[in-house]
mmCIF file of C-alpha atoms in Angstrom:
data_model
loop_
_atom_site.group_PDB
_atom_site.id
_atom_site.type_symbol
_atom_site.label_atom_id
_atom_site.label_comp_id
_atom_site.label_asym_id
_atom_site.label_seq_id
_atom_site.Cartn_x
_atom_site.Cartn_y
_atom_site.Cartn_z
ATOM 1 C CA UNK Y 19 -9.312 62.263 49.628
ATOM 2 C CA UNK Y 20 -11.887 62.656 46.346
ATOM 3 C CA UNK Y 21 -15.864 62.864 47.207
ATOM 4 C CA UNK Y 22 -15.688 58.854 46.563
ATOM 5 C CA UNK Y 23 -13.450 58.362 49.371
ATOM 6 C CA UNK Y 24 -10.194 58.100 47.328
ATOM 7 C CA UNK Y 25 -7.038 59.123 48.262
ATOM 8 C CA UNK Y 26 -5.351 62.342 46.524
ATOM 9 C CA UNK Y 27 -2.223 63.288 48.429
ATOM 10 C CA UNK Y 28 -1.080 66.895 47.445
ATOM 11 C CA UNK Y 29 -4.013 67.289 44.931
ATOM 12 C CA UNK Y 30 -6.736 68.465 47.141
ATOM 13 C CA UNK Y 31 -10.195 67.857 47.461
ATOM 14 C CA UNK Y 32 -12.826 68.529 44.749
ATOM 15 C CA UNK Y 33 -16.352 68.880 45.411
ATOM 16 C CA UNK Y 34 -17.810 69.198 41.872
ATOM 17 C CA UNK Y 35 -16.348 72.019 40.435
ATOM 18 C CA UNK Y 36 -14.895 73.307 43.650
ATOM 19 C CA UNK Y 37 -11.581 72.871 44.742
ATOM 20 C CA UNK Y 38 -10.862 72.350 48.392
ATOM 21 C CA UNK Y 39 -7.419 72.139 49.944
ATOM 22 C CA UNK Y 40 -5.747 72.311 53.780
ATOM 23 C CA UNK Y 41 -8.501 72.955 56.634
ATOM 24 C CA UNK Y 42 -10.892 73.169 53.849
ATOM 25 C CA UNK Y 43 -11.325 69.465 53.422
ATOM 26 C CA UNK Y 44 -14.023 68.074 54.734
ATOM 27 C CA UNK Y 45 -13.911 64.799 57.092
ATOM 28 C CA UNK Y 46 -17.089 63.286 55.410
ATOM 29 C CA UNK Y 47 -17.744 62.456 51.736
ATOM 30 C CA UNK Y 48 -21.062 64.224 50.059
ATOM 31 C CA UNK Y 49 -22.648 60.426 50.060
ATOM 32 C CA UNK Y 50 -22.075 60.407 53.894
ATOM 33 C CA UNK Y 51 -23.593 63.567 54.514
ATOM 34 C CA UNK Y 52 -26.234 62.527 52.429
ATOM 35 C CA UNK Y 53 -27.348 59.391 54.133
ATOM 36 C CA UNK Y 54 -26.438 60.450 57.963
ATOM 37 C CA UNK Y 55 -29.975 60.238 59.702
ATOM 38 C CA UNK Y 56 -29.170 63.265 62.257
ATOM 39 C CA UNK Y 57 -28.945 66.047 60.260
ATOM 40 C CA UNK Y 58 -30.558 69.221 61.136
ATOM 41 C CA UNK Y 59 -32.251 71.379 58.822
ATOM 42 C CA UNK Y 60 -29.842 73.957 59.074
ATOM 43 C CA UNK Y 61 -28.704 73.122 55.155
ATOM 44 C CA UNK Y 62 -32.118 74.255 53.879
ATOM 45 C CA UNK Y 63 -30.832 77.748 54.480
ATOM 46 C CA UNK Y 64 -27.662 77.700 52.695
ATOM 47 C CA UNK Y 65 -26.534 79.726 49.416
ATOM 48 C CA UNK Y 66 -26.199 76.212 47.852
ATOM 49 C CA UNK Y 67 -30.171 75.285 48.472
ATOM 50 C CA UNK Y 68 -31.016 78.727 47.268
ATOM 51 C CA UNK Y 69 -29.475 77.848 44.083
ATOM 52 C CA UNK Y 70 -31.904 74.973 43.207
ATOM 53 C CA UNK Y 71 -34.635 76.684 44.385
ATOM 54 C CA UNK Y 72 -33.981 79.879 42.203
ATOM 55 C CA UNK Y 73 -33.387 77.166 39.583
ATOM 56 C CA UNK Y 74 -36.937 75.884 40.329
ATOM 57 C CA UNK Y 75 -38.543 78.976 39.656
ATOM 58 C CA UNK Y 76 -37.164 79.756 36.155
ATOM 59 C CA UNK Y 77 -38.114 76.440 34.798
ATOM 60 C CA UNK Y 78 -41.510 76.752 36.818
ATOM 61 C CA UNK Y 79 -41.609 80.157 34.766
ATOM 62 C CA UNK Y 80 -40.104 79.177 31.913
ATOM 63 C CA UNK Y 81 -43.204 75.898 31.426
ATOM 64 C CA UNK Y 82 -45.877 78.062 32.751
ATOM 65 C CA UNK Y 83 -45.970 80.697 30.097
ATOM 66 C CA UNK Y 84 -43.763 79.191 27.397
ATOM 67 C CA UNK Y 85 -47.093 78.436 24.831
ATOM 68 C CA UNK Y 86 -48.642 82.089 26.541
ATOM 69 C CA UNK Y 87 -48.597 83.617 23.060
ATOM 70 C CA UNK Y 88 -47.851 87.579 22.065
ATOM 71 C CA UNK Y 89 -48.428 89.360 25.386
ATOM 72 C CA UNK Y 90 -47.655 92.738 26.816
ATOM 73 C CA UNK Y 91 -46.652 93.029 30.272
ATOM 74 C CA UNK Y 92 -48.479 95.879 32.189
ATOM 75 C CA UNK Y 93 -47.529 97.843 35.155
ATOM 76 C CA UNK Y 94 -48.263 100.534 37.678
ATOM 77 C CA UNK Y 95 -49.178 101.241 42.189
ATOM 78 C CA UNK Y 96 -50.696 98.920 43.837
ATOM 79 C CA UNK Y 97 -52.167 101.338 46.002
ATOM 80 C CA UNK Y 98 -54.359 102.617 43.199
ATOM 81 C CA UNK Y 99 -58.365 102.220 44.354
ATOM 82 C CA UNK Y 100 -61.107 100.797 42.187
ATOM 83 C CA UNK Y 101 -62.689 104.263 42.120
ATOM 84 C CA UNK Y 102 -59.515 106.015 40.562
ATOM 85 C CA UNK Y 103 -59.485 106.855 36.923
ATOM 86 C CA UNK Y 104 -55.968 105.181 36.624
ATOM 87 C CA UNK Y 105 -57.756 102.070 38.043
ATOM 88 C CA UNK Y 106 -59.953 102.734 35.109
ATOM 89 C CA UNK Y 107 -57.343 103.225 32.790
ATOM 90 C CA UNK Y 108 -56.053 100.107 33.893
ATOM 91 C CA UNK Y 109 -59.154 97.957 33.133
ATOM 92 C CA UNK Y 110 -59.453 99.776 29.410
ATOM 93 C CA UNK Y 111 -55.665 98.917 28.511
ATOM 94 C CA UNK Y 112 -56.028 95.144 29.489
ATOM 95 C CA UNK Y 113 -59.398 95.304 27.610
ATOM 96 C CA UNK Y 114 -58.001 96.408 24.038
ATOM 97 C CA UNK Y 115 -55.035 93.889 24.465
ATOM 98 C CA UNK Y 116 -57.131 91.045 24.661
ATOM 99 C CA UNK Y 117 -59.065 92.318 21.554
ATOM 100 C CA UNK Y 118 -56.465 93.687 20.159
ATOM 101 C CA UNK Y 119 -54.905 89.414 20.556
ATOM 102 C CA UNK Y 120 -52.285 89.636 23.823
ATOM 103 C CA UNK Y 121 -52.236 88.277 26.571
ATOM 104 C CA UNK Y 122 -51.904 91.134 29.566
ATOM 105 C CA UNK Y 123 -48.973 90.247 31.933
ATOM 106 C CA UNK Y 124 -49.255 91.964 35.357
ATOM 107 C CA UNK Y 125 -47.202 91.584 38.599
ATOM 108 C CA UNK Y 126 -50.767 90.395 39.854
ATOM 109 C CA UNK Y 127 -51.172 92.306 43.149
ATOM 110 C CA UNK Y 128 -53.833 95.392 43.841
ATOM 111 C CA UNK Y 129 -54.465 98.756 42.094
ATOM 112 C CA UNK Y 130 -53.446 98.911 38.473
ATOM 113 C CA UNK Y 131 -52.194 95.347 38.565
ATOM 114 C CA UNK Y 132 -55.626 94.370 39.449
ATOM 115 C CA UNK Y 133 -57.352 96.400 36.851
ATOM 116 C CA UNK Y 134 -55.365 95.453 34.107
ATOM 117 C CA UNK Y 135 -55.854 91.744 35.226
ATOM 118 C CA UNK Y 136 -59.151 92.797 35.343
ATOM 119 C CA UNK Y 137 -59.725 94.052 32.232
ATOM 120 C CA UNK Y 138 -58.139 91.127 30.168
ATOM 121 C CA UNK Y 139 -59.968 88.397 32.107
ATOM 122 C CA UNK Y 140 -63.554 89.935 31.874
ATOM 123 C CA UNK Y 141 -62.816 90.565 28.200
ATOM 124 C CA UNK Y 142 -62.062 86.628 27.956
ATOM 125 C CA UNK Y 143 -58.304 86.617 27.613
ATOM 126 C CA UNK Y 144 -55.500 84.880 29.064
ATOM 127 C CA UNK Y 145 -54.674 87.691 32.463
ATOM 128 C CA UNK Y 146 -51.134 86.435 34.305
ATOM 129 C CA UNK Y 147 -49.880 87.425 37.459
ATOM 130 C CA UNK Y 148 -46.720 87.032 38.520
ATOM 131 C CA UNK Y 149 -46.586 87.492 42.104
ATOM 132 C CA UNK Y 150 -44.008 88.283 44.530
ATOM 133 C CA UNK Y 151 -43.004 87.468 48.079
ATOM 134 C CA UNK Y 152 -43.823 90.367 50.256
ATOM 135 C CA UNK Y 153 -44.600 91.078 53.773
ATOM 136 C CA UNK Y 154 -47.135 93.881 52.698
ATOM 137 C CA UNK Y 155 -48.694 92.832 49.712
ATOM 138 C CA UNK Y 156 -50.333 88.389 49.196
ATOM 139 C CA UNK Y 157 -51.320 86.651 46.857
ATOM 140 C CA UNK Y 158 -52.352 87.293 43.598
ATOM 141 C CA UNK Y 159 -55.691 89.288 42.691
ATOM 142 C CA UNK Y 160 -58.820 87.286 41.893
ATOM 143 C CA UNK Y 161 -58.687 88.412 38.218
ATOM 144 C CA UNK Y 162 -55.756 86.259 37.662
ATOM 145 C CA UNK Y 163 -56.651 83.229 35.651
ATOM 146 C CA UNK Y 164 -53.090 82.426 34.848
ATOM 147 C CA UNK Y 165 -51.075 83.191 38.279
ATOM 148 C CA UNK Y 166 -47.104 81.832 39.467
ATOM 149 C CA UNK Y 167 -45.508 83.387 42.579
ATOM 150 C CA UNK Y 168 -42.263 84.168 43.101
ATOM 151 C CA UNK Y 169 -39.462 84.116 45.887
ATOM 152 C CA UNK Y 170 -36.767 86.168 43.854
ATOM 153 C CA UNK Y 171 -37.799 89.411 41.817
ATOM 154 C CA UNK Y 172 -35.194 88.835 39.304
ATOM 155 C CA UNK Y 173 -36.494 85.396 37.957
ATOM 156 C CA UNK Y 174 -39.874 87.248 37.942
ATOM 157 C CA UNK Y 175 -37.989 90.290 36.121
ATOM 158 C CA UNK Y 176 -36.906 87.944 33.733
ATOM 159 C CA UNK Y 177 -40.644 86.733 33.100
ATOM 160 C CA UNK Y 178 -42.019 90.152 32.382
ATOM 161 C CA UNK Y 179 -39.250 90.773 29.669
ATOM 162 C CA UNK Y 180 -38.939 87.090 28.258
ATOM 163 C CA UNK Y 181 -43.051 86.559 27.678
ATOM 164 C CA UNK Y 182 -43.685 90.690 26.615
ATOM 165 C CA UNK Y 183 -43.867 92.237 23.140
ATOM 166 C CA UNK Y 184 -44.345 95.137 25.167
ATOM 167 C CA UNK Y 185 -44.914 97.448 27.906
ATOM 168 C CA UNK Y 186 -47.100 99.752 29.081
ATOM 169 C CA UNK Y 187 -46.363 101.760 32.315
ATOM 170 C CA UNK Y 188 -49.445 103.449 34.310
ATOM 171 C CA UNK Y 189 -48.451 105.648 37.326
ATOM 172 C CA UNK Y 190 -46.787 103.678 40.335
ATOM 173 C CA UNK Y 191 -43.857 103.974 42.878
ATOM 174 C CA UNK Y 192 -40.771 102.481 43.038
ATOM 175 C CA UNK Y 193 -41.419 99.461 42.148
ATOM 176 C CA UNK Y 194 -42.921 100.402 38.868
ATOM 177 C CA UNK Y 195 -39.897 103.117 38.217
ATOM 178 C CA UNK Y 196 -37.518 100.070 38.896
ATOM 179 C CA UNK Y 197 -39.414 98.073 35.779
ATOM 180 C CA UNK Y 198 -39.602 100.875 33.378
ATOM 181 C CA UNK Y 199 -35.531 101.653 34.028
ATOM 182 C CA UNK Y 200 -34.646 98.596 33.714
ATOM 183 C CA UNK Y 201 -36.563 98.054 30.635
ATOM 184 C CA UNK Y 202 -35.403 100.879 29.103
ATOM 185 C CA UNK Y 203 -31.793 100.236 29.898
ATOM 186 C CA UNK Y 204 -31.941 96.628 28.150
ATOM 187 C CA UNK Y 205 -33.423 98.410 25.165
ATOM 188 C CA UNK Y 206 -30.617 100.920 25.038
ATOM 189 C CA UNK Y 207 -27.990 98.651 26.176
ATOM 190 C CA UNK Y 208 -29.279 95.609 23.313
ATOM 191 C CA UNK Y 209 -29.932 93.373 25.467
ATOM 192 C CA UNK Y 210 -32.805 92.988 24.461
ATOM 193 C CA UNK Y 211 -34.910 93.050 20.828
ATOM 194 C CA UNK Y 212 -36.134 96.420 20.904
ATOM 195 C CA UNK Y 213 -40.215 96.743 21.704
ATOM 196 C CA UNK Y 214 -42.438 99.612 22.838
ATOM 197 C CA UNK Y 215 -42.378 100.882 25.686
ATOM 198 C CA UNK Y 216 -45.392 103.216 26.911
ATOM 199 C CA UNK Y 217 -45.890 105.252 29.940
ATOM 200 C CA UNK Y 218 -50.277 106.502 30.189
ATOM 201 C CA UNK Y 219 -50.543 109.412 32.485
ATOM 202 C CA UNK Y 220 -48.576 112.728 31.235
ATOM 203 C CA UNK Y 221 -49.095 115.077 33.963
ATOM 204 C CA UNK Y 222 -47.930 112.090 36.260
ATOM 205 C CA UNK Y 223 -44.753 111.124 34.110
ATOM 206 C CA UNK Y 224 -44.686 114.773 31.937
ATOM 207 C CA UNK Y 225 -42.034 115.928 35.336
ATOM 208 C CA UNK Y 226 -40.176 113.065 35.198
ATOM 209 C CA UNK Y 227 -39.462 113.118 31.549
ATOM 210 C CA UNK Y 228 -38.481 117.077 31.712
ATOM 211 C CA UNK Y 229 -36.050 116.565 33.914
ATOM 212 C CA UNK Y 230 -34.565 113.609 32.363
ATOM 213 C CA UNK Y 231 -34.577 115.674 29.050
ATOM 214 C CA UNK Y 232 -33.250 118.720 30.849
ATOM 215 C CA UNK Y 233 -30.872 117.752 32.828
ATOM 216 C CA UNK Y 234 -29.489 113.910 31.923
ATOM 217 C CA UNK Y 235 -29.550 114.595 28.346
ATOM 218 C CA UNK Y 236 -28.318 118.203 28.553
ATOM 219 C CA UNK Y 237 -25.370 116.731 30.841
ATOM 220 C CA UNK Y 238 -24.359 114.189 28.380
ATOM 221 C CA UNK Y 239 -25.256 111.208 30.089
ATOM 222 C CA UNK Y 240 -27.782 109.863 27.842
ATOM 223 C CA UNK Y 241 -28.755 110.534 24.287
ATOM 224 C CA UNK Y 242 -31.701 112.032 22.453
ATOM 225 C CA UNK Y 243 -32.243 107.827 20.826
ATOM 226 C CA UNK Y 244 -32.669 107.037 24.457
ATOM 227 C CA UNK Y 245 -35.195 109.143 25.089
ATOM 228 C CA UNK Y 246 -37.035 108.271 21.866
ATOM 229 C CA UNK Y 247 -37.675 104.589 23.442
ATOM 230 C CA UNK Y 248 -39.950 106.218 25.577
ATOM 231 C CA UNK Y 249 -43.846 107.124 24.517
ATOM 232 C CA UNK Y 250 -45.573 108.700 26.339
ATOM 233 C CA UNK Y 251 -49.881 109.531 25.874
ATOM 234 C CA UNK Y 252 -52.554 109.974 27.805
ATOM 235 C CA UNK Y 253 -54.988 107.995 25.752
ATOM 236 C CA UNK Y 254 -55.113 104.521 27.075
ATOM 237 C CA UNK Y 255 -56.532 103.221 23.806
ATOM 238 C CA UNK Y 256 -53.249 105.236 22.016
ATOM 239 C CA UNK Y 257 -51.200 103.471 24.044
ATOM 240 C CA UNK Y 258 -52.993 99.966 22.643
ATOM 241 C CA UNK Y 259 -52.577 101.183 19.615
ATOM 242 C CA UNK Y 260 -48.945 102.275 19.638
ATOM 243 C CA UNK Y 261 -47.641 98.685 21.176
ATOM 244 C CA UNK Y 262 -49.639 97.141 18.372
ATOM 245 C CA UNK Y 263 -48.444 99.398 15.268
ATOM 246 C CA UNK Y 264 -44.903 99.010 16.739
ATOM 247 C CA UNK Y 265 -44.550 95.442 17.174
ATOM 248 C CA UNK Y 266 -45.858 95.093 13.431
ATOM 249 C CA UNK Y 267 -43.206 97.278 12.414
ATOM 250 C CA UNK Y 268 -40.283 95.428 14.497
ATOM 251 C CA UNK Y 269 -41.651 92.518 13.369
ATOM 252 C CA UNK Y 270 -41.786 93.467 9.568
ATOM 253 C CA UNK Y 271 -37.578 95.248 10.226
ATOM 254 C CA UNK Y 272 -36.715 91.773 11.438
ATOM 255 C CA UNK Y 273 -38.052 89.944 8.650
ATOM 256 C CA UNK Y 274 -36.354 92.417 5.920
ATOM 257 C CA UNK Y 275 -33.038 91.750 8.039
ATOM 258 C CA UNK Y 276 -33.671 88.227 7.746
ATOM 259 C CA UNK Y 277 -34.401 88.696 4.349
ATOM 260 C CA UNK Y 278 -31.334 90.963 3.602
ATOM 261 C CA UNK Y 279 -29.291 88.476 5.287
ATOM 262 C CA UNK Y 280 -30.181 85.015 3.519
ATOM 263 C CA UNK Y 281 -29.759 86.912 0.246
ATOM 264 C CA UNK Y 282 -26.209 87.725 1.563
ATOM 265 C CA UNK Y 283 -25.204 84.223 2.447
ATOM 266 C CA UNK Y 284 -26.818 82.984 -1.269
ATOM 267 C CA UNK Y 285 -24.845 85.688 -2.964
ATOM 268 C CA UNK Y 286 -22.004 84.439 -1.358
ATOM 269 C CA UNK Y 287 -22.203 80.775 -1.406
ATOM 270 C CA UNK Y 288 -22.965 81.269 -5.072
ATOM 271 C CA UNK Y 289 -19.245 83.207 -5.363
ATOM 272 C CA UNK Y 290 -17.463 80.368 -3.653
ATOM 273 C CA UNK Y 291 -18.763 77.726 -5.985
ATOM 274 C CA UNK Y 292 -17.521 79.737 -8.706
ATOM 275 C CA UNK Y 293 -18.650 79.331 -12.915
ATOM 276 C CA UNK Y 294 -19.770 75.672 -14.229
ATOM 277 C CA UNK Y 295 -17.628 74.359 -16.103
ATOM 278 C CA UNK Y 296 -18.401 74.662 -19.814
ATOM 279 C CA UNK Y 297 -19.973 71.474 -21.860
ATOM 280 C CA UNK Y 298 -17.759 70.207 -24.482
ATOM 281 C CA UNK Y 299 -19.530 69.988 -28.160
ATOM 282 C CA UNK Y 300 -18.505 67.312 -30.657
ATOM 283 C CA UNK Y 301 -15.804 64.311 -29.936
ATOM 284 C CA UNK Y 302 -12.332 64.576 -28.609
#
């Protein structure tokens, strides 16, 4: 029997795009499930349910920070203290983005997060945090003036790259080493438009670099172009300045491909036409 109660000997039953045959068949149509009055809440729990709500939060996303502007998304611990000079760091980066016209982008806990947040909202620009769902770490930090929290970290992965020009990377833990990696794999992989990627602190990332230049590049497993995503500084105002100079220059590489590429299709649409046809002087 079909979902509308029709009969379908032999064909099986199909639920949408699912096909249900045998002991799979339910005894119960969806609109009977639907309007029973004694159901449980058991089906709040199900894969299905997580579906729409993980749909929920990309279009949530997706309208929240769709007219955000150029941003770059900023990240590093949240276990970094107010007093610590990568706390202070943080504050200067989100500072020179907002003058410098982005929008600063942090996961909008403690620490860095914070600071950068910080930074960008006392210097009057637009400071988002996109929060998480953690049993350690609520809420977003009072610097956020621009805040969504999510269930799922890869909708709010998705966020950080969609909305960024850029990133910059302060120290942090795993959770930080999971956002540069990844970001640094869609860059080499091309899945996504290149854009700078910065990492402030070189005594704090100088060992992790070595040994990926030592010892993954000297093994074969990446290349020297990988590595040359990566800048690294000190300077928190270089690293301003690098995301800046570097999304001009994409920006100005795209437009010459553009360019390139419209002259192409004239050039070629002009070929297929072919000569005009020559006026005739004078009478038949």
């Amino acid at each position: 029997m079909s979902d509308d109660g029709i009969p379908q000997s032999g064909r099986g039953y199909r639920r949408g795009p699912v096909l249900l045959r045998g002991n799979q068949i339910p005894q119960t149509t969806t609109d009977q499930r639907l309007l029973a009055s004694d159901q449980g809440s058991d089906w709040l729990h199900g894969d299905p349910w997580r579906v729409m709500r993980i749909q929920s939060e990309f279009v949530e996303g997706f309208g929240a920070l769709a007219e955000l502007g150029p941003a770059v998304s900023v990240f590093g611990s949240a276990r970094t203290k107010p007093d610590h000079e990568d706390y202070l760091a943080g504050e200067t980066v989100g500072r020179l983005l907002v003058e410098a016209g982005y929008a600063v982008i942090t996961g909008g806990g403690p620490g860095v997060m914070e600071a950068a947040n910080k930074g960008a909202a006392e210097a009057g620009g637009t400071s988002v945090g996109l929060g998480i769902e953690l049993p350690f770490e609520q809420g977003v930090n009072e610097y956020v003036n621009l805040g969504i929290n999510f269930r799922y970290f890869f909708a709010r992965k998705t966020m950080f790259l969609k909305y960024a020009q850029g990133f910059i990377v302060m120290p942090g833990g795993f959770g930080t080493f999971d956002e540069l990696f990844e970001a640094v794999t869609l860059v080499q992989t091309h899945k996504v438009t290149q854009f700078p990627l910065v990492l402030v602190g070189k005594e704090y990332w100088g060992g992790l670099l070595e040994w990926i230049r030592s010892t993954a590049l000297t093994h074969g497993t990446i290349s020297q172009a990988d590595l040359d995503i990566i800048y690294l500084t000190d300077d928190p105002a270089e690293a301003v300045d690098h995301v800046v100079e570097r999304v001009h220059q994409i920006e100005a590489e795209h437009a010459a491909l553009a360019a390139a590429a419209a002259a192409g299709r004239a050039t070629e649409e002009a070929a297929l036409e072919g000569p005009g046809l020559p006026s005739t002087v004078g009478g038949a």
